[in-house]
Amino acid sequence: MSDLLERLRGRGWRLTSQRRVVAEVLDGEHVHLTADEVHARAAGRLPEISRATVYNTLGELVALGEVLEVATDGRAKRYDPNAHRAHQHLVCSGCGAIRDVHPHGDPLAALPAAERFGFAVATAEVTYRGLCPDCRP
Amino acid sequence: MSDLLERLRGRGWRLTSQRRVVAEVLDGEHVHLTADEVHARAAGRLPEISRATVYNTLGELVALGEVLEVATDGRAKRYDPNAHRAHQHLVCSGCGAIRDVHPHGDPLAALPAAERFGFAVATAEVTYRGLCPDCRP
DNA sequence: GTGTTGACTTAGACAGAGTCCAAGTTAGGA
DNA sequence: TCCTAACTTGGACTCTGTCTAAGTCAACAC
């Protein structure tokens, strides 16, 4: 994602310090941060950045396909900078930890035409759930 | 789900009119209602039922395994009374419509041991997304 | 039937996540 | 350097969902 800023500029983005900081936060740690966590880290570098701007910027990055939105629980969405390699998520039912995983095969292929009901099915998201080593009894 | 009330009674539930109405609402329409929609329909039959009771009852039904919680967007959770037959969900990216679908194969099998990172993986939820016939261009 | 009691329900306050808006600021082209 | 549309800001607001204290009532014992 290091040339992300250039790609965005090429798409007509105005390159503000706020957007730069948000992109750097996502780029820096390949974890799954919530919007509030992104805001906290961004504020570490640019104290006056507002929550609204973080939400706006994240929404734009998602719309541009540079970042994935992950909703594994009913709580805050998380943002995954690893948008350029297909993967799924493994979530701990105990502590909520998330890992990227790479199952084999294409999950889309498992849905026969008769089960598509005329939808133009485009993607399949898989969430695996279970207890992580730290949470196992 | 018609004998749901009996099953619940057998598990020590007190059978109040509120719980009965919530169970009937879920039983009556095999759609995926939000908590607020369940509340609205329940209030049609029992006007003084409170939101808190609807949330409590839905939570209990989920804990008992009688109803599934489905979070397909970052918005309100939806409640799926079809908990006794394994299935996945197909969601319209345009209007949000949800259908139960039955892919073949077990999605869990696609995750090799090397990709489980010591987790005791228990379930795999698949969400297929695409445009429904009404939303296709 | 009546009484008792703890489980259940209620209204409303509260909290977390996210959106919206009007006013102020600024990146980048002319 | 100036201009202006695009961007940012703080704060109010909405939407979901949770919590609490006080009141109610289903089911059991008698």
Coordinates of C-alpha atoms (C1' of nucleotides) in Angstrom, one line a residue:
Chain A
M1 CA 0.0 0.0 0.0
S2 CA 3.1 2.2 0.0
D3 CA 2.2 3.9 -3.3
L4 CA -1.4 4.3 -2.2
L5 CA -1.1 8.1 -1.9
E6 CA 0.1 8.3 -5.5
R7 CA -2.7 6.1 -6.7
L8 CA -5.2 8.3 -4.9
R9 CA -3.7 11.5 -6.3
G10 CA -4.0 9.9 -9.8
R11 CA -7.7 9.6 -9.1
G12 CA -8.1 13.3 -8.4
W13 CA -7.8 13.2 -4.6
R14 CA -6.7 16.3 -2.9
L15 CA -3.8 15.3 -0.8
T16 CA -4.4 16.8 2.6
S17 CA -2.4 16.1 5.7
Q18 CA -5.4 14.5 7.3
R19 CA -5.8 12.0 4.5
R20 CA -2.1 11.3 4.4
V21 CA -2.1 10.5 8.1
V22 CA -5.1 8.2 7.9
A23 CA -3.5 6.3 5.0
E24 CA -0.3 6.0 6.9
V25 CA -2.0 4.6 10.0
L26 CA -3.7 1.9 7.9
D27 CA -0.5 1.3 6.0
G28 CA 1.7 1.0 9.0
E29 CA 0.0 -1.8 10.9
H30 CA -1.6 -4.7 9.1
V31 CA -4.2 -5.2 11.7
H32 CA -7.9 -4.6 11.7
L33 CA -8.5 -1.3 13.4
T34 CA -11.9 0.3 14.2
A35 CA -12.6 3.8 13.1
D36 CA -12.0 5.0 16.6
E37 CA -8.7 3.3 16.8
V38 CA -7.7 4.8 13.5
H39 CA -8.7 8.2 14.8
A40 CA -6.7 7.7 18.0
R41 CA -3.5 6.7 16.1
A42 CA -4.0 9.5 13.6
A43 CA -4.5 12.0 16.4
G44 CA -1.1 10.9 17.7
R45 CA 0.4 12.5 14.7
L46 CA -2.1 15.2 13.9
P47 CA -3.8 16.1 17.1
E48 CA -6.6 18.3 15.7
I49 CA -7.9 15.7 13.2
S50 CA -11.6 15.2 13.7
R51 CA -13.6 12.0 13.9
A52 CA -15.8 13.1 10.9
T53 CA -12.7 13.4 8.7
V54 CA -11.5 9.9 9.7
Y55 CA -15.0 8.5 8.9
N56 CA -15.0 10.4 5.6
T57 CA -11.6 9.2 4.6
L58 CA -12.2 5.6 5.5
G59 CA -15.4 5.7 3.6
E60 CA -13.6 7.0 0.5
L61 CA -10.8 4.4 0.8
V62 CA -13.4 1.7 0.9
A63 CA -15.3 3.1 -2.0
L64 CA -12.1 3.2 -4.0
G65 CA -11.4 -0.4 -3.1
E66 CA -8.2 0.4 -1.3
V67 CA -9.4 -0.8 2.1
L68 CA -12.0 -3.4 3.1
E69 CA -14.7 -2.9 5.7
V70 CA -15.1 -5.9 8.0
A71 CA -18.1 -6.3 10.3
T72 CA -17.4 -9.4 12.3
D73 CA -19.5 -8.6 15.3
G74 CA -22.5 -6.3 15.7
R75 CA -20.1 -3.6 17.1
A76 CA -17.8 -1.2 15.3
K77 CA -16.7 -2.0 11.8
R78 CA -13.0 -2.7 11.3
Y79 CA -10.9 -1.6 8.4
D80 CA -8.5 -4.0 6.6
P81 CA -5.8 -2.5 4.5
N82 CA -5.1 -5.9 2.9
A83 CA -7.6 -5.3 0.0
H84 CA -5.4 -6.4 -2.8
R85 CA -5.1 -10.1 -1.9
A86 CA -8.3 -12.2 -1.7
H87 CA -8.7 -13.6 1.9
Q88 CA -11.2 -14.4 4.5
H89 CA -11.4 -13.8 8.3
L90 CA -11.0 -16.0 11.3
V91 CA -12.5 -14.5 14.4
C92 CA -12.1 -15.6 18.1
S93 CA -15.5 -16.1 19.7
G94 CA -13.8 -15.3 23.1
C95 CA -11.7 -12.2 22.7
G96 CA -12.7 -11.0 19.2
A97 CA -9.1 -11.3 17.7
I98 CA -9.1 -11.4 13.9
R99 CA -6.7 -13.1 11.5
D100 CA -6.6 -13.1 7.8
V101 CA -6.8 -16.6 6.4
H102 CA -6.6 -18.1 2.9
P103 CA -9.0 -21.1 2.4
H104 CA -8.5 -23.0 -0.8
G105 CA -11.0 -23.0 -3.6
D106 CA -13.4 -20.2 -4.5
P107 CA -16.4 -20.0 -2.1
L108 CA -18.5 -18.5 -4.9
A109 CA -18.3 -21.8 -6.8
A110 CA -20.2 -23.6 -4.0
L111 CA -23.4 -21.7 -4.8
P112 CA -25.2 -23.4 -7.7
A113 CA -27.2 -21.3 -10.2
A114 CA -30.4 -22.7 -8.8
E115 CA -29.6 -21.1 -5.5
R116 CA -28.9 -17.6 -6.9
F117 CA -32.5 -16.5 -7.5
G118 CA -31.5 -14.3 -10.3
F119 CA -29.0 -12.3 -8.3
A120 CA -25.8 -11.2 -10.0
V121 CA -23.7 -12.7 -7.3
A122 CA -20.3 -10.9 -7.1
T123 CA -18.6 -11.8 -3.9
A124 CA -18.6 -14.3 -1.0
E125 CA -17.3 -13.4 2.4
V126 CA -16.5 -16.2 4.8
T127 CA -16.2 -15.7 8.5
Y128 CA -14.7 -18.6 10.4
R129 CA -15.3 -18.5 14.2
G130 CA -13.8 -20.4 17.0
L131 CA -11.7 -20.0 20.1
C132 CA -8.1 -18.8 19.7
P133 CA -5.3 -20.6 21.6
D134 CA -5.4 -18.1 24.4
C135 CA -9.2 -18.5 24.9
R136 CA -9.4 -22.3 24.7
P137 CA -10.4 -23.9 27.9
Chain B
M1 CA -41.0 -23.6 14.9
S2 CA -44.6 -24.3 15.9
D3 CA -43.7 -26.3 19.0
L4 CA -41.2 -23.7 20.0
L5 CA -43.2 -22.5 23.0
E6 CA -43.4 -26.0 24.3
R7 CA -39.7 -26.5 23.9
L8 CA -39.0 -23.3 25.8
R9 CA -41.4 -24.2 28.5
G10 CA -39.6 -27.5 28.9
R11 CA -36.4 -25.5 29.4
G12 CA -37.9 -23.7 32.4
W13 CA -39.1 -20.6 30.6
R14 CA -42.0 -18.6 32.1
L15 CA -44.5 -18.3 29.3
T16 CA -45.6 -14.7 29.3
S17 CA -47.8 -13.0 26.8
Q18 CA -44.8 -10.9 25.6
R19 CA -42.6 -13.9 24.9
R20 CA -45.5 -15.6 23.2
V21 CA -46.0 -12.7 20.9
V22 CA -42.4 -12.3 20.0
A23 CA -42.1 -16.0 19.2
E24 CA -45.3 -15.8 17.1
V25 CA -44.0 -12.9 15.1
L26 CA -40.8 -14.7 14.2
D27 CA -42.6 -17.9 13.5
G28 CA -45.2 -16.2 11.3
E29 CA -43.0 -14.8 8.6
H30 CA -39.9 -16.5 7.5
V31 CA -38.1 -13.3 6.8
H32 CA -35.2 -11.6 8.4
L33 CA -36.5 -8.9 10.7
T34 CA -34.6 -6.4 12.7
A35 CA -35.3 -6.0 16.4
D36 CA -37.3 -2.9 15.7
E37 CA -39.4 -4.6 13.1
V38 CA -40.1 -7.4 15.5
H39 CA -41.1 -4.8 18.1
A40 CA -43.4 -3.1 15.7
R41 CA -45.1 -6.3 14.7
A42 CA -45.3 -7.5 18.3
A43 CA -46.8 -4.1 19.3
G44 CA -49.5 -4.7 16.7
R45 CA -50.8 -7.5 18.9
L46 CA -49.7 -6.4 22.3
P47 CA -49.4 -2.6 22.2
E48 CA -47.7 -2.1 25.5
I49 CA -44.8 -4.4 24.9
S50 CA -41.5 -2.6 25.4
R51 CA -38.4 -2.5 23.3
A52 CA -36.3 -3.9 26.2
T53 CA -38.5 -7.0 26.4
V54 CA -38.2 -7.6 22.7
Y55 CA -34.4 -7.3 23.0
N56 CA -34.3 -9.6 26.0
T57 CA -36.5 -12.2 24.4
L58 CA -34.6 -12.2 21.1
G59 CA -31.3 -12.5 23.1
E60 CA -32.7 -15.5 24.9
L61 CA -34.0 -17.2 21.8
V62 CA -30.5 -16.7 20.2
A63 CA -28.8 -18.1 23.3
L64 CA -31.1 -21.1 23.2
G65 CA -30.3 -21.7 19.6
E66 CA -33.8 -21.3 18.4
V67 CA -33.1 -18.2 16.3
L68 CA -30.0 -17.0 14.5
E69 CA -28.6 -13.5 14.6
V70 CA -27.5 -12.2 11.2
A71 CA -25.3 -9.1 10.8
T72 CA -25.1 -8.5 7.1
D73 CA -24.4 -4.8 7.2
G74 CA -23.1 -2.6 9.9
R75 CA -26.6 -1.6 10.8
A76 CA -29.2 -3.4 12.8
K77 CA -28.9 -7.1 13.4
R78 CA -31.5 -9.3 11.9
Y79 CA -33.1 -12.4 13.4
D80 CA -33.5 -15.6 11.4
P81 CA -36.0 -18.1 12.8
N82 CA -34.7 -20.8 10.4
A83 CA -32.1 -22.0 12.9
H84 CA -32.6 -25.7 12.5
R85 CA -31.4 -26.1 9.0
A86 CA -27.8 -25.1 8.1
H87 CA -27.8 -22.4 5.5
Q88 CA -26.0 -19.2 4.4
H89 CA -27.2 -15.8 3.2
L90 CA -27.4 -14.0 -0.1
V91 CA -27.7 -10.2 0.3
C92 CA -28.5 -7.6 -2.3
S93 CA -25.9 -4.9 -2.4
G94 CA -28.5 -2.5 -3.7
C95 CA -31.6 -2.9 -1.5
G96 CA -30.4 -5.1 1.3
A97 CA -32.8 -7.9 0.6
I98 CA -31.7 -11.2 2.2
R99 CA -32.4 -14.8 1.1
D100 CA -31.4 -18.0 2.7
V101 CA -29.3 -20.2 0.4
H102 CA -27.8 -23.6 0.5
P103 CA -24.4 -23.9 -1.0
H104 CA -23.0 -27.4 -1.5
G105 CA -20.1 -28.7 0.5
D106 CA -19.0 -27.7 3.9
P107 CA -17.2 -24.3 3.9
L108 CA -15.3 -25.3 7.0
A109 CA -13.5 -28.0 5.0
A110 CA -11.9 -25.3 2.8
L111 CA -9.7 -24.0 5.7
P112 CA -6.6 -26.2 6.0
A113 CA -5.1 -26.8 9.4
A114 CA -2.1 -24.7 8.6
E115 CA -4.5 -21.7 8.2
R116 CA -6.2 -22.3 11.6
F117 CA -3.4 -20.9 13.8
G118 CA -4.3 -23.0 16.7
F119 CA -7.9 -21.9 16.8
A120 CA -10.6 -24.4 17.6
V121 CA -12.6 -23.4 14.5
A122 CA -16.3 -24.2 15.0
T123 CA -18.4 -22.5 12.4
A124 CA -18.1 -20.8 9.0
E125 CA -20.6 -18.1 7.9
V126 CA -20.8 -17.2 4.3
T127 CA -22.4 -14.1 3.0
Y128 CA -22.8 -13.9 -0.8
R129 CA -23.4 -10.4 -2.2
G130 CA -24.7 -9.2 -5.5
L131 CA -27.5 -7.3 -7.1
C132 CA -31.0 -8.8 -7.0
P133 CA -33.2 -9.0 -10.1
D134 CA -34.9 -5.7 -9.1
C135 CA -31.7 -3.8 -8.6
R136 CA -29.8 -5.0 -11.6
P137 CA -29.1 -2.3 -14.2
Chain C
dG1 C1' -59.1 -20.7 45.0
dT2 C1' -55.5 -17.9 47.4
dG3 C1' -51.0 -16.5 48.6
dT4 C1' -46.1 -16.1 47.7
dT5 C1' -42.1 -15.2 45.3
dG6 C1' -38.7 -14.7 42.2
dA7 C1' -38.7 -14.2 37.3
dC8 C1' -40.3 -11.0 34.1
dT9 C1' -41.6 -6.4 32.1
dT10 C1' -41.6 -1.5 31.9
dA11 C1' -40.2 3.4 30.9
dG12 C1' -36.7 6.0 30.4
dA13 C1' -32.0 7.2 30.9
dC14 C1' -27.7 6.0 29.0
dA15 C1' -23.9 4.5 25.7
dG16 C1' -21.4 3.5 21.4
dA17 C1' -21.0 4.0 16.5
dG18 C1' -21.8 6.6 12.9
dT19 C1' -23.9 10.6 10.0
dC20 C1' -25.0 15.4 9.0
dC21 C1' -24.5 20.3 8.7
dA22 C1' -23.1 25.1 8.6
dA23 C1' -19.0 27.6 9.0
dG24 C1' -14.2 27.9 8.4
dT25 C1' -9.8 26.4 6.0
dT26 C1' -6.8 25.1 2.3
dA27 C1' -4.6 22.5 -1.9
dG28 C1' -3.7 23.2 -6.2
dG29 C1' -4.7 25.3 -10.6
dA30 C1' -5.0 30.1 -13.2
Chain D
dT1 C1' -0.4 35.5 -5.5
dC2 C1' -5.2 34.8 -5.8
dC3 C1' -9.4 32.1 -6.1
dT4 C1' -12.5 28.7 -5.4
dA5 C1' -14.2 24.2 -5.0
dA6 C1' -12.9 20.7 -2.1
dC7 C1' -12.0 19.5 2.3
dT8 C1' -12.1 19.8 7.5
dT9 C1' -14.1 20.9 11.8
dG10 C1' -17.0 20.6 16.2
dG11 C1' -21.0 19.6 17.7
dA12 C1' -25.6 18.2 17.3
dC13 C1' -28.2 14.4 15.9
dT14 C1' -29.8 9.5 14.8
dC15 C1' -29.9 4.8 15.3
dT16 C1' -29.0 0.4 17.9
dG17 C1' -28.7 -1.6 21.7
dT18 C1' -28.0 -1.9 27.1
dC19 C1' -29.0 -1.0 31.8
dT20 C1' -31.7 0.0 36.0
dA21 C1' -35.1 0.6 39.6
dA22 C1' -39.7 -0.1 40.4
dG23 C1' -43.8 -2.5 39.4
dT24 C1' -46.2 -6.9 37.7
dC25 C1' -47.5 -11.6 37.3
dA26 C1' -46.9 -17.0 36.0
dA27 C1' -46.5 -20.9 38.3
dC28 C1' -46.1 -23.4 42.2
dA29 C1' -47.6 -24.8 47.1
dC30 C1' -51.1 -25.1 49.9

